[in-house]
XYZ file of C-alpha atoms in Angstrom:
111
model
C 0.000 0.000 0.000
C 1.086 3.185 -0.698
C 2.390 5.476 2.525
C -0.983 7.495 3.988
C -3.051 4.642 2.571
C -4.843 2.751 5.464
C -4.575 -1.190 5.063
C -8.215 -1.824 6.094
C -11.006 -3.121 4.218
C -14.217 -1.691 5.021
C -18.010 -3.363 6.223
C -18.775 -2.681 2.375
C -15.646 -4.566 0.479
C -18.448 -7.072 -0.843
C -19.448 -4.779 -2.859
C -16.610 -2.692 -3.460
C -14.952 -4.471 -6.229
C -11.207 -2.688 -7.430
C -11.941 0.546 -7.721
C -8.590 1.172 -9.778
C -6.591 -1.428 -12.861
C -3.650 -0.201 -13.363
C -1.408 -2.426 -16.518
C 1.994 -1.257 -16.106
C 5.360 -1.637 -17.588
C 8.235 -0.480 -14.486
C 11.751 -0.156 -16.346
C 12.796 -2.201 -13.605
C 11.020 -5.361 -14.536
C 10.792 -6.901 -18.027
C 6.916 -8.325 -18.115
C 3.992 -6.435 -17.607
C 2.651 -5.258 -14.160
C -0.628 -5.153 -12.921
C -1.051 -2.319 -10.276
C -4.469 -2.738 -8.099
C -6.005 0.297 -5.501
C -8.992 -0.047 -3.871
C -10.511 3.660 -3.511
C -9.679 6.068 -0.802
C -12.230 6.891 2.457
C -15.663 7.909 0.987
C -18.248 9.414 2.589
C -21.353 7.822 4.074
C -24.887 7.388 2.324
C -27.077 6.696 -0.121
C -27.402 5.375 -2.992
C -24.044 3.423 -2.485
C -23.122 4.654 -5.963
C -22.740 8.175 -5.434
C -20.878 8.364 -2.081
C -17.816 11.015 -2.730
C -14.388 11.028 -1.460
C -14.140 12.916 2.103
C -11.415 15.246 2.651
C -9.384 12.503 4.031
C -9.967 10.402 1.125
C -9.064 12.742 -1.293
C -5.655 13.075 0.328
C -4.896 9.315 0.492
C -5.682 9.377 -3.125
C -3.251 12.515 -4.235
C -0.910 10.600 -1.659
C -1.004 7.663 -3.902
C -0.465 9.308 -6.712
C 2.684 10.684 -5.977
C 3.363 7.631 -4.471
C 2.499 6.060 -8.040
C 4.959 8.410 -9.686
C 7.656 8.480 -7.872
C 8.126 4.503 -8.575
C 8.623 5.979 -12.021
C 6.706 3.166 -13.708
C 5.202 3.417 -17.199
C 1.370 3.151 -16.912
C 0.024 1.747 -19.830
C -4.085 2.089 -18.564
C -6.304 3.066 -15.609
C -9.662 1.392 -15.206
C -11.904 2.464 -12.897
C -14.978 1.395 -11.365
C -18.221 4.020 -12.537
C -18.901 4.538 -8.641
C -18.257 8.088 -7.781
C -15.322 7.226 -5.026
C -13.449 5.149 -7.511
C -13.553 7.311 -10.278
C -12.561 10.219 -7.840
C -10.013 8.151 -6.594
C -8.806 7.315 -10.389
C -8.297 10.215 -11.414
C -6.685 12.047 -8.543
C -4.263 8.895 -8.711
C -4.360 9.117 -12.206
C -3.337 13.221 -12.518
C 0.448 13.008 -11.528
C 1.389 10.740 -14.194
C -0.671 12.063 -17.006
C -2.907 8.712 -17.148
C -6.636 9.234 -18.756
C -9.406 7.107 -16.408
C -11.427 4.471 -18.685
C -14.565 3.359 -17.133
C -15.168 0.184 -16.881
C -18.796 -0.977 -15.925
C -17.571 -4.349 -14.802
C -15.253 -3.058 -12.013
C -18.700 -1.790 -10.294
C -19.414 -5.156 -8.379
C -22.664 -5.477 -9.887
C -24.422 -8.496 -10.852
């Protein structure tokens, strides 16, 4: 886990499926990498869908994204969940090392 990123998986981790797929090529290594983050902290409510980061949650994800670059690995993708934490998450993750966020429908842990 990346440093400021709690190792705890919450009451709703059935449901939360990945919320991040990262496929990534690190100079270091000569086959392909797969990079996996669950979201950061997101608020509580309903519908499940549309809970947002909190303000703590959107600093674990910026903290993971400069954690991300500084391992100076070549990210080839970013697939995110369409819940609003993940995709939050994604892309705040995403922003330091240029990466576009694909949703992907199937990360959403629905049936």
């Amino acid at each position: 886990m990346a440093s400021g990123m709690p190792d705890q998986v919450g009451d709703r981790a059935s449901s939360d499926v990945l919320a991040l797929l990262y496929c990534a090529r690190a100079s270091d290594y000569s086959s392909t990498m797969l990079w996996l983050l669950r979201h950061a902290e997101a608020a509580d409510g309903a519908p499940d869908d549309e809970r947002p980061l909190t303000d703590r949650g959107v600093r674990q994800a910026q903290a993971a994204g400069r954690a991300l670059a500084r391992t100076g690995a070549h990210i080839d993708a970013c697939l995110s969940s369409p819940k609003l934490r993940a995709v939050e998450t994604a892309r705040l993750a995403c922003e330091p090392i240029g990466v576009t966020v694909t949703i992907e429908p199937a990360l959403s842990g629905e049936p």
